[in-house]
GROMACS .gro file of C-alpha atoms in nm:
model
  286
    1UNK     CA    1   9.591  11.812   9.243
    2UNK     CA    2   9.687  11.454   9.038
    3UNK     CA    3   9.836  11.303   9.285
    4UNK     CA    4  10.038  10.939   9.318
    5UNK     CA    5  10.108  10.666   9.501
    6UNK     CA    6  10.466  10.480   9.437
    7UNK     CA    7  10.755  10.321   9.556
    8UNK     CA    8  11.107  10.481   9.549
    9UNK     CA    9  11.453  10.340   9.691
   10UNK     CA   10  11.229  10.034   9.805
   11UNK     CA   11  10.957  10.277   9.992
   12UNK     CA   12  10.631  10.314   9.969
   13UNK     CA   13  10.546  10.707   9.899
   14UNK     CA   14  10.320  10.938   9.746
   15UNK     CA   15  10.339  11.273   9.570
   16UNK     CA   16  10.211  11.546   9.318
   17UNK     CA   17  10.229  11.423   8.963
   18UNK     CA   18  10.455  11.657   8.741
   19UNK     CA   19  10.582  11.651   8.388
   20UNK     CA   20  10.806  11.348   8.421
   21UNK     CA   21  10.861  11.343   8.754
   22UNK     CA   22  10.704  11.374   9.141
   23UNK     CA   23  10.715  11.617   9.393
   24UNK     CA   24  10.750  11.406   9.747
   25UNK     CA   25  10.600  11.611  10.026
   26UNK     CA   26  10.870  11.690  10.237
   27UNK     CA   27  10.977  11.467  10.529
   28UNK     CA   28  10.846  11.638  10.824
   29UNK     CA   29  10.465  11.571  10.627
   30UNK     CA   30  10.519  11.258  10.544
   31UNK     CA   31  10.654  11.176  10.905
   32UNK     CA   32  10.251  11.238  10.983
   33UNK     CA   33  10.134  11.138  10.688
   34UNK     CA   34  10.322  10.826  10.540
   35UNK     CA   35  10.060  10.718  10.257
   36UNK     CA   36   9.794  10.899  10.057
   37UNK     CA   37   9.510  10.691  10.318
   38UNK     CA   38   9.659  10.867  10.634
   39UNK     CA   39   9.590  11.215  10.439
   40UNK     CA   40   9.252  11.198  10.363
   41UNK     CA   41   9.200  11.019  10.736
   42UNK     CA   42   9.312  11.348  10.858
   43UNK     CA   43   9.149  11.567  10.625
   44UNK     CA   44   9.517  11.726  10.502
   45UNK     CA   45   9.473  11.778  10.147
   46UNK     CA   46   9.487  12.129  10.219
   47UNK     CA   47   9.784  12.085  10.444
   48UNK     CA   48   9.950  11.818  10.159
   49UNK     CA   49   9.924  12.132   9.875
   50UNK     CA   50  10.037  12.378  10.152
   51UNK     CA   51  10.366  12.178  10.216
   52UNK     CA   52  10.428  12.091   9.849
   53UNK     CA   53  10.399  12.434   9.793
   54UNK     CA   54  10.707  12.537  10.038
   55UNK     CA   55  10.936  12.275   9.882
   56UNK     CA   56  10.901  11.885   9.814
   57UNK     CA   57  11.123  11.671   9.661
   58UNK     CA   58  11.130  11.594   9.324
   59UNK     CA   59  11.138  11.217   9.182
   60UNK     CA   60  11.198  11.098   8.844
   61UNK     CA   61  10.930  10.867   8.748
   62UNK     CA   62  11.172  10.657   8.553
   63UNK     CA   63  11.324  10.594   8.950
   64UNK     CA   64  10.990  10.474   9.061
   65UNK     CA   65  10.746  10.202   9.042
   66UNK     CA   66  10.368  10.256   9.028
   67UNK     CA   67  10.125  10.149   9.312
   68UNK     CA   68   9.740  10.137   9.304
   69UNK     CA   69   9.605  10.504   9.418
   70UNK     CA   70   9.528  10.395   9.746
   71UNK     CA   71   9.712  10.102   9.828
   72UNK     CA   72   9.565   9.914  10.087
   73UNK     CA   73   9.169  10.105  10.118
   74UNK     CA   74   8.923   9.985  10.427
   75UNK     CA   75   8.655   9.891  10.154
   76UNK     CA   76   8.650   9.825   9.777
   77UNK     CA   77   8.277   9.820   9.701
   78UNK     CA   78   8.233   9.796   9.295
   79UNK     CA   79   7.842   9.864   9.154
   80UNK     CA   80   7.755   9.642   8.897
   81UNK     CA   81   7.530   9.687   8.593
   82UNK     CA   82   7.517  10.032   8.625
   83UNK     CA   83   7.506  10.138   8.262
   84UNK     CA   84   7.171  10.072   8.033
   85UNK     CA   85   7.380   9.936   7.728
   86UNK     CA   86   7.578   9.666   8.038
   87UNK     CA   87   7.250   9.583   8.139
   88UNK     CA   88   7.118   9.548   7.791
   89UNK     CA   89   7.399   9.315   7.657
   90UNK     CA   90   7.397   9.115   8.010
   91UNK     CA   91   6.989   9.047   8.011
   92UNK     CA   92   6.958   9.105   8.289
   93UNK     CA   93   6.605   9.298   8.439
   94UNK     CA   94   6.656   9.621   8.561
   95UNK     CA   95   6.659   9.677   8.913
   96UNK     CA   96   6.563   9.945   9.143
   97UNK     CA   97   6.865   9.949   9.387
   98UNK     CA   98   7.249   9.960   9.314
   99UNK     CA   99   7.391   9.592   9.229
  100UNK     CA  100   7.673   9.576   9.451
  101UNK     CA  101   7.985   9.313   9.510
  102UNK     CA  102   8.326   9.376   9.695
  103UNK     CA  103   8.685   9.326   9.613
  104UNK     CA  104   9.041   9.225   9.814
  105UNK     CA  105   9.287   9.455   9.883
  106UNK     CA  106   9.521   9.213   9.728
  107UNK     CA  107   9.304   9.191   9.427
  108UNK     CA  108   9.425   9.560   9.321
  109UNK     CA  109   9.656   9.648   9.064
  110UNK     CA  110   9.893   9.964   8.950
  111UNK     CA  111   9.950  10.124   8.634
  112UNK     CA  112  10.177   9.977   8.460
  113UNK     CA  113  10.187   9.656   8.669
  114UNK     CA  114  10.116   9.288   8.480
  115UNK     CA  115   9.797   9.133   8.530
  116UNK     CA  116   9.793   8.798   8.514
  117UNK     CA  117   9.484   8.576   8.390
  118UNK     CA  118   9.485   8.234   8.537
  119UNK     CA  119   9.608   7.950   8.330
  120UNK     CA  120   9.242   7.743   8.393
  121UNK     CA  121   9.030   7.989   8.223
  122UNK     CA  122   8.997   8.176   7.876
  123UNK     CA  123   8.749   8.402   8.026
  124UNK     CA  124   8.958   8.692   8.073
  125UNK     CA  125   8.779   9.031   8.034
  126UNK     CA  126   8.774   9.362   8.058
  127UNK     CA  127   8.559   9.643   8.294
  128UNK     CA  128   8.657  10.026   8.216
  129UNK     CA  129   8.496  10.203   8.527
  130UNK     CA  130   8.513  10.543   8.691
  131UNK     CA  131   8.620  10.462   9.058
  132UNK     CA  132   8.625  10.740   9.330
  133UNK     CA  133   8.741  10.760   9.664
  134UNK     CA  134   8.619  10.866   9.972
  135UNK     CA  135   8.787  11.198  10.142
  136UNK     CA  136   8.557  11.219  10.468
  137UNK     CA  137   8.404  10.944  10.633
  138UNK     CA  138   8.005  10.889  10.720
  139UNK     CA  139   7.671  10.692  10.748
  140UNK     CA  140   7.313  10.793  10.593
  141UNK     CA  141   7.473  11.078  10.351
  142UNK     CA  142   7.204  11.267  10.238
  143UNK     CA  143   7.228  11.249   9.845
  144UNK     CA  144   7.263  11.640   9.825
  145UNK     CA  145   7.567  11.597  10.050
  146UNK     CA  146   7.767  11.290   9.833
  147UNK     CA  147   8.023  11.485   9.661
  148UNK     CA  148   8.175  11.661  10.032
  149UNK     CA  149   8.247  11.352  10.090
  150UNK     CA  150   8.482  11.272   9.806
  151UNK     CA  151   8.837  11.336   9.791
  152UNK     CA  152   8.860  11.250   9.428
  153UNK     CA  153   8.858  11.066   9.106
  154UNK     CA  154   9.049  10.732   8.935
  155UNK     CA  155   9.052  10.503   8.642
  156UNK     CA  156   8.959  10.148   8.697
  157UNK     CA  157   8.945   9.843   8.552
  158UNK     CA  158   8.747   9.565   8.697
  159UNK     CA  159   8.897   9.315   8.546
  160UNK     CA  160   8.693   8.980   8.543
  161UNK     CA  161   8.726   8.576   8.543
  162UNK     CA  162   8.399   8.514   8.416
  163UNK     CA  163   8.329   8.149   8.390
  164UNK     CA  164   8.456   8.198   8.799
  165UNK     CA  165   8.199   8.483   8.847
  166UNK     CA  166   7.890   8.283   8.697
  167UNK     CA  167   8.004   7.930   8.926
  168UNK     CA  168   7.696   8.086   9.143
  169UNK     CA  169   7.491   8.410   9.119
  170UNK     CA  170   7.765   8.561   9.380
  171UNK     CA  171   8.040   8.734   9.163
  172UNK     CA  172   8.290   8.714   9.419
  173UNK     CA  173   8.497   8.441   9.296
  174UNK     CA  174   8.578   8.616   8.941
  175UNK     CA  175   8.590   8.937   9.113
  176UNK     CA  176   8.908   8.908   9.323
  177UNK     CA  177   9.189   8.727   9.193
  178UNK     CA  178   9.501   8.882   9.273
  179UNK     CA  179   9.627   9.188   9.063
  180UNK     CA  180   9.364   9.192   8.852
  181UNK     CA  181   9.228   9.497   8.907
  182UNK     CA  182   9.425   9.779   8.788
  183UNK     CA  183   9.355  10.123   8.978
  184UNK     CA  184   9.544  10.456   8.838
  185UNK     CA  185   9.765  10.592   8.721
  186UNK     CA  186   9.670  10.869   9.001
  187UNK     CA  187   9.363  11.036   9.189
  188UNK     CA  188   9.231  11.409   9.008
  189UNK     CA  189   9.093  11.551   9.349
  190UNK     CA  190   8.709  11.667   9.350
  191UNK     CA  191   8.804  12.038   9.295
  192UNK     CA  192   9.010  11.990   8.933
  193UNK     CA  193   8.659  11.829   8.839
  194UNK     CA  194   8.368  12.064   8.799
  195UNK     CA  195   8.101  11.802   8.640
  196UNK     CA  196   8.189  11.433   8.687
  197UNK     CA  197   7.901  11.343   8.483
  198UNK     CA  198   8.038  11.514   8.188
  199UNK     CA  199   8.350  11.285   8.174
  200UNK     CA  200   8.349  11.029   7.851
  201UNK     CA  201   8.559  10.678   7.926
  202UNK     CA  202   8.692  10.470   7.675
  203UNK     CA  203   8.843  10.145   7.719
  204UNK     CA  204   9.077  10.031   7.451
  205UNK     CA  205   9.249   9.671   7.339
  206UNK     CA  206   9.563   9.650   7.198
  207UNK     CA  207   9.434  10.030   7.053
  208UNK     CA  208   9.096   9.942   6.860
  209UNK     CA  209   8.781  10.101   7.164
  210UNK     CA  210   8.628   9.858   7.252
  211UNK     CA  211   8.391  10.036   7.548
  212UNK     CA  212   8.265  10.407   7.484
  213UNK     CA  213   8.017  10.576   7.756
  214UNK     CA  214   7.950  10.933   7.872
  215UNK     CA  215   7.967  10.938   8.295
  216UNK     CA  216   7.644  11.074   8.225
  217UNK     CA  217   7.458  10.740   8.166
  218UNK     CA  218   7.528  10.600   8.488
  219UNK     CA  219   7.194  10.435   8.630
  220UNK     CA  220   7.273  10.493   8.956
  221UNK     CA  221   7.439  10.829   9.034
  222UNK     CA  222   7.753  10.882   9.247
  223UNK     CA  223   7.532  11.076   9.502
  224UNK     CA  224   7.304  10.799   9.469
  225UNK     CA  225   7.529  10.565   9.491
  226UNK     CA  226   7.688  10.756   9.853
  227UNK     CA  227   7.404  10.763  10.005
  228UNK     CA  228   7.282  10.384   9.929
  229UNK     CA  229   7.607  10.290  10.045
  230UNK     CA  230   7.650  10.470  10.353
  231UNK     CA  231   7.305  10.348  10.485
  232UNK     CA  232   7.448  10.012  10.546
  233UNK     CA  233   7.801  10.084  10.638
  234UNK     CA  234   8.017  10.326  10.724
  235UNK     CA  235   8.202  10.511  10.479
  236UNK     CA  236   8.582  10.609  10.548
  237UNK     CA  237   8.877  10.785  10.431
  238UNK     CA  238   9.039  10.584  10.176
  239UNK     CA  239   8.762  10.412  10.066
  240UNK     CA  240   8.688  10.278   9.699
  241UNK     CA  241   8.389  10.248   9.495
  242UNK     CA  242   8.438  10.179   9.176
  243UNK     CA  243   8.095  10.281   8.965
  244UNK     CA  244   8.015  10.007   8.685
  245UNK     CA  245   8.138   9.938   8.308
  246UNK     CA  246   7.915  10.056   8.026
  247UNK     CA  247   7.836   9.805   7.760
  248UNK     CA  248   8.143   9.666   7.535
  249UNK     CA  249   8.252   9.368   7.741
  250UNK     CA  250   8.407   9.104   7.581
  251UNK     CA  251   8.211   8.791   7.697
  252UNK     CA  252   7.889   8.988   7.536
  253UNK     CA  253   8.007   9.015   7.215
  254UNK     CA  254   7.907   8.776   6.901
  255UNK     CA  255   8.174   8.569   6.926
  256UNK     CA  256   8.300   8.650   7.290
  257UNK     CA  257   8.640   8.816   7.269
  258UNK     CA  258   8.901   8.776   7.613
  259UNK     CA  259   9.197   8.907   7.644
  260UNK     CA  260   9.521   8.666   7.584
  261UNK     CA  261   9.901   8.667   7.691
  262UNK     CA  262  10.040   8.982   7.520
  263UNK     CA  263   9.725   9.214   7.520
  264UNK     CA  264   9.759   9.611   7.663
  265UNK     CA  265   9.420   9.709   7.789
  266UNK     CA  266   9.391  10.039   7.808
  267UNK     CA  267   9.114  10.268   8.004
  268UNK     CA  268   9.128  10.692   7.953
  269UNK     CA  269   8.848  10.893   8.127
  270UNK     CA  270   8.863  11.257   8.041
  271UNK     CA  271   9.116  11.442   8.280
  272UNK     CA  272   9.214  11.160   8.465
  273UNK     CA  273   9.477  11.020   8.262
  274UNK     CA  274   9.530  10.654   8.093
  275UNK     CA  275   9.531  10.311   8.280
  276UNK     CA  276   9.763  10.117   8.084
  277UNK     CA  277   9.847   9.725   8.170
  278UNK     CA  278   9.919   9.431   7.960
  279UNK     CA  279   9.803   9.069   8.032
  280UNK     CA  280  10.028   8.794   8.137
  281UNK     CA  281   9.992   8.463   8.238
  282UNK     CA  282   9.998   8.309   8.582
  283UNK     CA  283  10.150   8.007   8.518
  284UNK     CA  284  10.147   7.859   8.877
  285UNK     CA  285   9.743   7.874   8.812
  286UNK     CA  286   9.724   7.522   8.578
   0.00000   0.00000   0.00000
């Protein structure tokens, strides 16, 4: 299923992605289930299809405005320099565990939605990234065991304020300004997906690719990944982890390139549709 979470009539819902449209589970489900979070906490996917299946309701997408997949997840954990050519263009040494940082809730974005770069910096960049979320909770997954625990698969876009992710060697700072990072336009659940790792992303700017990578190259695997993860903390329903950018940044490249007021970034992963926002300014950020 490619499924979505939006708001309709000033309400925050969910529903099957269609040709145009959405097909709203019907209102005894969603009475148990009001968000896409409260599914996967109660391992309904199966029940969600069943109930679509004996009659939704259908929603123009024009009468709708995009959220972030999972609105509001329990943990946004992003890996870092987790492709050879990001490491190579960075400098950086290799290392022999994941790199890992965390993001806001309030940090995510939709499809669709502005993202706004703060008026004090120039540094505005991009991250095209494979993000997937969890579908059943645990701790220690055995890497054999990673993908049961998946629900399914998003575009993301790590967006970045670099000169405020290099004040220390902590990324945080540049990591979680609000909105800024676009997560969409809907989850592909595991089963639509027979080999992640043979998904290409491409991020684009204002149309010209600027980031190319196979889901192959990953460093760090998504079982890998699941089970380094889940040794230190629990993993739950409705959590994200978004899996690194391949090389192709913008502050790497001779000269750096940002994004400006104006820009559409764009990131496509095979089968999982196109993340499309354009850059604004946040003009209360002088």
């Amino acid at each position: 299923m490619k499924l979505a979470s939006f708001t309709h009539a000033g309400q925050p819902s969910y529903g099957l992605v269609q040709e145009g449209s959405y097909l709203q589970p019907p209102a005894e489900f969603l009475s148990l289930h009001p968000d896409l979070a409260s599914v996967l906490r109660a391992q309904a996917l199966d029940g969600l299809a069943q109930a679509l299946q004996q009659g939704g309701v259908s929603i123009a997408a024009a009468q709708t405005r995009a959220l972030p997949v999972i609105p509001a997840p329990g943990k946004i954990i992003c890996v870092g320099l987790n492709y050879k050519t990001h490491v190579a263009e960075t400098k950086r040494a290799d290392s022999d565990y994941p790199s890992l940082f965390l993001r806001f809730n309030d940090s995510l974005a939709a499809d669709g939605d502005e993202v706004l770069r703060p008026a004090f910096s120039e540094r505005f960049d991009w991250e095209g990234e494979l993000a997937f979320v969890i579908g059943k909770g645990g701790r220690h997954i055995a890497p054999e065991d990673a993908f049961e625990h998946i629900a399914g698969y998003a575009c993301f876009n790590d967006v970045s304020v670099r000169d405020w992710q290099r004040h220390t060697h902590q990324f945080t700072p540049g990591k979680n300004f609000p909105g800024t990072a676009p997560f969409g336009p809907w989850l592909v659940t595991r089963d639509e997906i027979a080999d992640v790792r043979s998904l290409s992303l491409q991020t684009r700017l204002n149309g010209s690719v600027v980031q190319q990578a196979s889901l192959s190259d990953l460093i760090f695997d998504i079982p890998t990944i699941v089970a380094y993860v889940s040794r230190f903390t629990p993993l739950s329903p409705g959590d994200v982890i978004a899996t690194g950018t391949p090389g192709g940044v913008g502050d790497r490249r001779e000269p750096p390139l940002y994004m400006k007021h104006g820009d559409v970034v764009e990131v496509e992963i095979t089968g999982l549709g196109v993340l499309r926002n354009r850059i604004g300014t946040d003009a209360s950020a002088v």
